[in-house]
GROMACS .gro file of C-alpha atoms in nm:
model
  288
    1UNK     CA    1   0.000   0.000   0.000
    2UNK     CA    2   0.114   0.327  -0.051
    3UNK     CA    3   0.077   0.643   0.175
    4UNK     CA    4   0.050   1.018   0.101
    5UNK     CA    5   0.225   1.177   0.415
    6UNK     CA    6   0.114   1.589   0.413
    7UNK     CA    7   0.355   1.787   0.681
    8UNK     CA    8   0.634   1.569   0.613
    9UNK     CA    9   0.856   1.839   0.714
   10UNK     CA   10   0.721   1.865   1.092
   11UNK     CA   11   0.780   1.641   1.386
   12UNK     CA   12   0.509   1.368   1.377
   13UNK     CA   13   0.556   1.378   0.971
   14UNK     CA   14   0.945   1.274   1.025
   15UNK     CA   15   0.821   0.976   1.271
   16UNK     CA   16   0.594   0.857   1.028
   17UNK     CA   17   0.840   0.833   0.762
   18UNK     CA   18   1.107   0.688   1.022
   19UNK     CA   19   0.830   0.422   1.129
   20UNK     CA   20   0.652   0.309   0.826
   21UNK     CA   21   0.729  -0.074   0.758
   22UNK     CA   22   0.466  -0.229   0.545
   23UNK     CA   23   0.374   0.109   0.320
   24UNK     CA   24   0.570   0.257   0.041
   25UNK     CA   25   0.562   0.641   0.160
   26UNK     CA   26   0.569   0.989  -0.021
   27UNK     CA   27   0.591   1.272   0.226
   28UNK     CA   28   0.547   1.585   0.121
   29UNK     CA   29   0.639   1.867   0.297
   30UNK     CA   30   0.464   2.233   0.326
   31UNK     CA   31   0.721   2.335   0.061
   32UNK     CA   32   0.631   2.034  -0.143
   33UNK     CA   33   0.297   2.123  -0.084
   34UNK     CA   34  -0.004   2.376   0.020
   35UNK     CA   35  -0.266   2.170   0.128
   36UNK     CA   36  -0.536   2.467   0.125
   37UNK     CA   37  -0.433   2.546  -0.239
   38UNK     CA   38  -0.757   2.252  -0.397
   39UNK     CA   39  -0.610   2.212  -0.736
   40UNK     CA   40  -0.271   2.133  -0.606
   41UNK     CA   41  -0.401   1.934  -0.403
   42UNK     CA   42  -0.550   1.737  -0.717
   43UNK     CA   43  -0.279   1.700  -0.904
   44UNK     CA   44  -0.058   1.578  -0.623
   45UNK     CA   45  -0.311   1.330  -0.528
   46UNK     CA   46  -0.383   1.239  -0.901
   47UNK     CA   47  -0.003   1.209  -0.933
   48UNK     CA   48   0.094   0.958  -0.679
   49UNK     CA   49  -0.243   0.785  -0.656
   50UNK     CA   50  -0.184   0.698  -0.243
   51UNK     CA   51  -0.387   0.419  -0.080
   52UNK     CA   52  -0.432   0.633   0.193
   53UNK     CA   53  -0.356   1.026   0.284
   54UNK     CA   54  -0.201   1.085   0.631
   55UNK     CA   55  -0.245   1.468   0.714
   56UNK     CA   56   0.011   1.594   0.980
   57UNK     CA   57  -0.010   1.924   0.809
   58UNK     CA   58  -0.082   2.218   1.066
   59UNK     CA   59  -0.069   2.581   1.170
   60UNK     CA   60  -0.032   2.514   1.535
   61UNK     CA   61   0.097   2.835   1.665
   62UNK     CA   62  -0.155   2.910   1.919
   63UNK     CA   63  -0.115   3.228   2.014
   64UNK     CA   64  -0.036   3.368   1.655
   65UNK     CA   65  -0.365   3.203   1.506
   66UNK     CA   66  -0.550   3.456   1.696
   67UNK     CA   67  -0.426   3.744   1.478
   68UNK     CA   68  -0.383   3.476   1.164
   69UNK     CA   69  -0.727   3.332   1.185
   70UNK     CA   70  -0.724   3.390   0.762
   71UNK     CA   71  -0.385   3.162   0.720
   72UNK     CA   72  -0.528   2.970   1.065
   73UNK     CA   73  -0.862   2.819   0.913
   74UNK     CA   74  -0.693   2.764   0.553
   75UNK     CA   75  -0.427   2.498   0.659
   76UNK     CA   76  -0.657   2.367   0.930
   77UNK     CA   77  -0.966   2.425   0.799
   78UNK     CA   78  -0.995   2.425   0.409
   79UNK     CA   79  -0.681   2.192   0.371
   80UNK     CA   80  -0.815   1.885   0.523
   81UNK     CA   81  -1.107   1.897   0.332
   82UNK     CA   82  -0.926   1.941   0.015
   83UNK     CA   83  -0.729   1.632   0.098
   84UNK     CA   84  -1.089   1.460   0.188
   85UNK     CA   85  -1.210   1.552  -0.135
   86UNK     CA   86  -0.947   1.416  -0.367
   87UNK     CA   87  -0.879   1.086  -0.194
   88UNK     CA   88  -1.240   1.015  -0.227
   89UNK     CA   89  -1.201   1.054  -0.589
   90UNK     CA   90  -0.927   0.792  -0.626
   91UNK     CA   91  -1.115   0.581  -0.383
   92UNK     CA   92  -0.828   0.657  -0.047
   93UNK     CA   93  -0.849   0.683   0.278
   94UNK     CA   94  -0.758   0.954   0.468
   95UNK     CA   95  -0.634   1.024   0.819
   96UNK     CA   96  -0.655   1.332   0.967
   97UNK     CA   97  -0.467   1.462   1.297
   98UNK     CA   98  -0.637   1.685   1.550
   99UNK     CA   99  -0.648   1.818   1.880
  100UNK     CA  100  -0.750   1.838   2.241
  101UNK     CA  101  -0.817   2.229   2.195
  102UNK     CA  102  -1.167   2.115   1.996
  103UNK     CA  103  -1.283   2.065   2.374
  104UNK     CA  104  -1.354   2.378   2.639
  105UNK     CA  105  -1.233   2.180   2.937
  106UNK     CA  106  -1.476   2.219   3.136
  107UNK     CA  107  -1.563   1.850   3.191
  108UNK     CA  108  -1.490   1.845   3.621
  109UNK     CA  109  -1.179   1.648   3.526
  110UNK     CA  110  -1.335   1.391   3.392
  111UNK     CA  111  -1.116   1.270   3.053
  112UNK     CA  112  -1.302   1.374   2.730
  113UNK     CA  113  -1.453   1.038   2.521
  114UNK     CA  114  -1.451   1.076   2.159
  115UNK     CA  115  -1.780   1.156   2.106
  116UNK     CA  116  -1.846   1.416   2.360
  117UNK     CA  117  -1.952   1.774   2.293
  118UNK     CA  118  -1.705   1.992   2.155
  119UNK     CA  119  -1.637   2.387   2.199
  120UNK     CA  120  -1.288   2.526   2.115
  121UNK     CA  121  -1.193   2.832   2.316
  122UNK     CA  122  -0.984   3.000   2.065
  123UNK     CA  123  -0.904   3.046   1.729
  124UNK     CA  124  -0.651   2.728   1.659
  125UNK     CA  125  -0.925   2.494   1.842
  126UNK     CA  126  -1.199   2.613   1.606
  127UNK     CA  127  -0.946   2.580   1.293
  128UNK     CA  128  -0.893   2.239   1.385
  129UNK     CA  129  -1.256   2.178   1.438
  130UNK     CA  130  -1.337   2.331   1.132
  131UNK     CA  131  -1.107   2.095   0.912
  132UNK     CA  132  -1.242   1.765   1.110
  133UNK     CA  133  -1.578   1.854   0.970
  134UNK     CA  134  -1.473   1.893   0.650
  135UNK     CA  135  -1.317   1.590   0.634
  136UNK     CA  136  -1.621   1.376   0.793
  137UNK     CA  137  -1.801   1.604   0.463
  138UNK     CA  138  -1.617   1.480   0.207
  139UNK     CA  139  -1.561   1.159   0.242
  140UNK     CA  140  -1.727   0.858   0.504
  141UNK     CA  141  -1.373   0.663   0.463
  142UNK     CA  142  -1.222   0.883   0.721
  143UNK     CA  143  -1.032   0.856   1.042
  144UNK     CA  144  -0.961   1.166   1.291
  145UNK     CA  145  -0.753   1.094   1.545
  146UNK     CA  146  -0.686   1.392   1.848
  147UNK     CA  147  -0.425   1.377   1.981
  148UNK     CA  148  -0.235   1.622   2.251
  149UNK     CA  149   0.122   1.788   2.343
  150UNK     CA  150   0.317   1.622   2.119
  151UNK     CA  151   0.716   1.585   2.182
  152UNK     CA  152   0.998   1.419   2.010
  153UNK     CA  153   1.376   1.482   1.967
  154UNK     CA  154   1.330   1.698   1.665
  155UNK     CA  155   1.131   2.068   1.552
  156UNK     CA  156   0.975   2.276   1.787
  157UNK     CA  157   0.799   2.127   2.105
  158UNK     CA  158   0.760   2.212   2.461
  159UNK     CA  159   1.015   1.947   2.506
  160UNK     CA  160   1.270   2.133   2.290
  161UNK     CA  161   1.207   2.453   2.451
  162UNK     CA  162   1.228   2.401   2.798
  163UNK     CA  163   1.560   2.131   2.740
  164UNK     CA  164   1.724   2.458   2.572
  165UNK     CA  165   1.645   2.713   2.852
  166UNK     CA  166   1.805   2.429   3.098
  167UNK     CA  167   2.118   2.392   2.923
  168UNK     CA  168   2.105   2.780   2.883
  169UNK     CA  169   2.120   2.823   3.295
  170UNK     CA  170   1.769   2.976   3.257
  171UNK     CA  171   1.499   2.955   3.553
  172UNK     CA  172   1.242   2.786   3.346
  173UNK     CA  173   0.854   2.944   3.465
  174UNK     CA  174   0.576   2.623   3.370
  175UNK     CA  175   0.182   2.640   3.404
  176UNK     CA  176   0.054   2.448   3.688
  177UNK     CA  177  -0.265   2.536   3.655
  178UNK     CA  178  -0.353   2.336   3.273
  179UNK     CA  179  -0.367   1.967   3.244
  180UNK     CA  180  -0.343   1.705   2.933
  181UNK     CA  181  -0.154   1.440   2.858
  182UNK     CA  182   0.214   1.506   2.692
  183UNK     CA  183   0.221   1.260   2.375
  184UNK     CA  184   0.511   1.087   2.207
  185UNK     CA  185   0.525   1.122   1.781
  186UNK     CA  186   0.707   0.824   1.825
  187UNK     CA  187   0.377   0.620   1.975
  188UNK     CA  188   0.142   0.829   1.797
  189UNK     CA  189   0.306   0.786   1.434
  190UNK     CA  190   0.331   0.357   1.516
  191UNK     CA  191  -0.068   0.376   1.614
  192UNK     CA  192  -0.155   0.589   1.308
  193UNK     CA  193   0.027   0.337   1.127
  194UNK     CA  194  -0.185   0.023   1.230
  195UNK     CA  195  -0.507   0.233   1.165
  196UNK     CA  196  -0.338   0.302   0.801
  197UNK     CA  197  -0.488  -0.064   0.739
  198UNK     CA  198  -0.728  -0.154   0.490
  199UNK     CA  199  -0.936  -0.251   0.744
  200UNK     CA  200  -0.815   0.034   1.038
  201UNK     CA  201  -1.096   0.207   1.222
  202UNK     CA  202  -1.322   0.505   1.044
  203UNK     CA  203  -1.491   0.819   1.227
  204UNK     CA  204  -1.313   0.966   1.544
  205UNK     CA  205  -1.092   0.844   1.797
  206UNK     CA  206  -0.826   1.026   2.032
  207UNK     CA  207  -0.504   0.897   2.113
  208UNK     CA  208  -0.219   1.012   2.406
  209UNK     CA  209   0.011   0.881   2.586
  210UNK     CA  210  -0.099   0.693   2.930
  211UNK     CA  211  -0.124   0.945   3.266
  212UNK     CA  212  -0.220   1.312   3.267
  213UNK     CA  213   0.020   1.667   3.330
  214UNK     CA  214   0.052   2.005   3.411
  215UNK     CA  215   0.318   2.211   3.158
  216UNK     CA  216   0.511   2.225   3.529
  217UNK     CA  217   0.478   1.879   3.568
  218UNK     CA  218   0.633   1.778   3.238
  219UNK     CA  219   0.913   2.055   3.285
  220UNK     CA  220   1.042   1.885   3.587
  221UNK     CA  221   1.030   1.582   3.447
  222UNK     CA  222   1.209   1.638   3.169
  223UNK     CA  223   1.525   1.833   3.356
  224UNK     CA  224   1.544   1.540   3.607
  225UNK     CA  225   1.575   1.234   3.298
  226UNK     CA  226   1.783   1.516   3.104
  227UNK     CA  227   2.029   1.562   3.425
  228UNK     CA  228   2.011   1.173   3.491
  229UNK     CA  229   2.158   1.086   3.170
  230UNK     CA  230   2.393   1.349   3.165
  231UNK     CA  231   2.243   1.592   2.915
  232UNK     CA  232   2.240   1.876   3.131
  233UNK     CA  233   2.392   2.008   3.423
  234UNK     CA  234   2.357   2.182   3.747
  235UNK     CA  235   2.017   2.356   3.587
  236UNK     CA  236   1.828   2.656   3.707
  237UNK     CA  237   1.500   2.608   3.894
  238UNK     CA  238   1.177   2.514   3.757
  239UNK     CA  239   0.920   2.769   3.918
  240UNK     CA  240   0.529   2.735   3.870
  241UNK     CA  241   0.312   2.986   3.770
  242UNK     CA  242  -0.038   3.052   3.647
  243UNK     CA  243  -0.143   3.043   3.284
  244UNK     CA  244  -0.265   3.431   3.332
  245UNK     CA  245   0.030   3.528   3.430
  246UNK     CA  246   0.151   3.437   3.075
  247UNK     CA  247  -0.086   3.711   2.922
  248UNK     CA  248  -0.121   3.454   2.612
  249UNK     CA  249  -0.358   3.595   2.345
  250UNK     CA  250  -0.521   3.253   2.357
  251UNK     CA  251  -0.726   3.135   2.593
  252UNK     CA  252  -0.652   2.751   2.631
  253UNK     CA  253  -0.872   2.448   2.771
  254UNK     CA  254  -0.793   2.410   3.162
  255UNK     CA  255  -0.854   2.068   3.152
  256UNK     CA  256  -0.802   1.860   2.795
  257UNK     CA  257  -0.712   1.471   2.914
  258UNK     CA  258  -0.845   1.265   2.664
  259UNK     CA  259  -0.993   0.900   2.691
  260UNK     CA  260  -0.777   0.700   2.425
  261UNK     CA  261  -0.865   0.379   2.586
  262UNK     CA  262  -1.120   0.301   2.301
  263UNK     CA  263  -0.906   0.337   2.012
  264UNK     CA  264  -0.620   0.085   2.243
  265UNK     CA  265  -0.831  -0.154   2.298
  266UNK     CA  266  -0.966  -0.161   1.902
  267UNK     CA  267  -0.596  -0.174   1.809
  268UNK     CA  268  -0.484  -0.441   2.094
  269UNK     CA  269  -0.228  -0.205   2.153
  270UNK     CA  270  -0.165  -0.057   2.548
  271UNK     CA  271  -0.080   0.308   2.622
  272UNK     CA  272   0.287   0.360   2.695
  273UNK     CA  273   0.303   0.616   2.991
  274UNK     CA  274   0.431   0.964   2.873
  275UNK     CA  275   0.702   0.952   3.124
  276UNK     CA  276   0.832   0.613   3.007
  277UNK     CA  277   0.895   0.774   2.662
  278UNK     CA  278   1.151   1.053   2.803
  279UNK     CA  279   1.461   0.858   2.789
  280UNK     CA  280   1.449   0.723   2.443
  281UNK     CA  281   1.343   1.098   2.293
  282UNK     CA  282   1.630   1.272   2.551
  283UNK     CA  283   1.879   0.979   2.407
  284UNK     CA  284   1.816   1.066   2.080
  285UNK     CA  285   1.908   1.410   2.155
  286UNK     CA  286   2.192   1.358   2.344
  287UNK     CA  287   2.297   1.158   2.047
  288UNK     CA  288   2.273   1.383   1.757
   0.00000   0.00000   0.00000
């Protein structure tokens, strides 16, 4: 089978292309390609005539969307269903990748199911929101699949940011006060993978990493398995703050744990706890 991979260029699009085993892949980067741009959409689709379209393509700077909303909705919105569109015309599948920021958090900690309500707070939530309904438009042979705070060894994640400050000597200041679940590309890219099947599950389904965080919590956690295998030293403190103190322009979810347990027990596969994923990503940095 062969596999269209859009957002080739970003983090989960480089562990798909590491991972893939039993698909011949084309990944195309946003250079490569503009997903909100239809007719080049067509002819790329037309042109390599995938079994299945994998869309990690995304605007996901929060904050900016909120004065981007145009550029926002067009990658995250009109995109996906441009994608939809053509690999129902060659008979594909298509998997799309959203978010936890389609919810409002306001669901008394209990973890969101895949089928509850949504309500996005701000404008990257309702982007993202906007292109899953395209895609469940366009075509029924569809998978979303939400996922939330993604991290690897490579581009620009939390992760990333907070290991640089360390080794930097800076005092690192974390939210305390926002939970969800901190997600490895690595697991997520092997799950999307399995669902890439002929016969992998349709409609929507979330998937995260086992356990739940605060930005604080997965701060500290990263500076003590980055100081235990020697990747930094002697770091500056860790100090917890409030999401308002932050001033963001976008209001995020206070609570956005998602319920993956569904989609693992379709796939036989378990959740891998999002701690238990540190050392191989912090290797692989230590490594390069």
């Amino acid at each position: 089978m062969r596999a269209l991979i859009t957002g080739a260029g970003g983090q989960l699009g480089v562990e798909l292309l590491r991972t893939a085993k039993d698909f011949e892949t084309v990944g195309l980067s946003h250079t490569d390609l503009d997903i909100g741009d239809s007719a080049a959409v067509d002819a790329a689709i037309e042109h390599h005539r995938p079994d299945v379209v994998i869309n990690a393509a995304a605007y996901n700077a929060v904050d900016d969307a909120e004065k981007q909303s145009d550029l926002a909705f067009w990658v995250n919105g009109t995109g996906p269903g441009n994608l939809a569109r053509a690999a129902q015309r060659i008979g594909a599948r298509i998997i799309h990748i959203s978010t936890d920021y389609v919810f409002d958090g306001k669901s008394n900690n209990t973890p969101y199911k895949p089928d509850d309500p949504t309500n996005p707070l701000n404008t990257y939530g309702k982007s993202k929101l906007a292109g899953e309904k395209e895609v469940a438009r366009a075509t029924a042979n569809h998978l979303v699949i939400r996922t939330s705070w993604l991290f690897s060894s490579h581009g620009r994640n939390f992760l990333q940011i907070i290991l640089t400050a360390l080794k930097e000597g800076k005092t690192v200041r974390a939210v305390k006060d926002q939970s969800s679940v901190p997600t490895a590309c690595r697991g997520l890219a092997e799950v999307i993978w399995l669902c890439a099947k002929r016969d992998g599950p349709r409609g929507i389904a979330h998937w995260v990493d086992r356990g739940r965080a605060t930005r604080y919590d997965q701060a500290v956690a990263i500076r003590e398995m980055a100081e235990h295998i020697g990747l930094i030293r002697g770091s500056a403190p860790i100090q917890a703050a409030l999401a308002s103190d932050f001033k963001p322009a976008a209001v995020r979810p206070r609570f956005s744990v998602m319920d993956a347990s569904e989609l693992s027990r379709q796939l036989g596969k378990p959740q891998r706890r999002w701690k238990d994923w540190l050392p191989q990503v912090l290797e692989e940095i230590y490594l390069k």
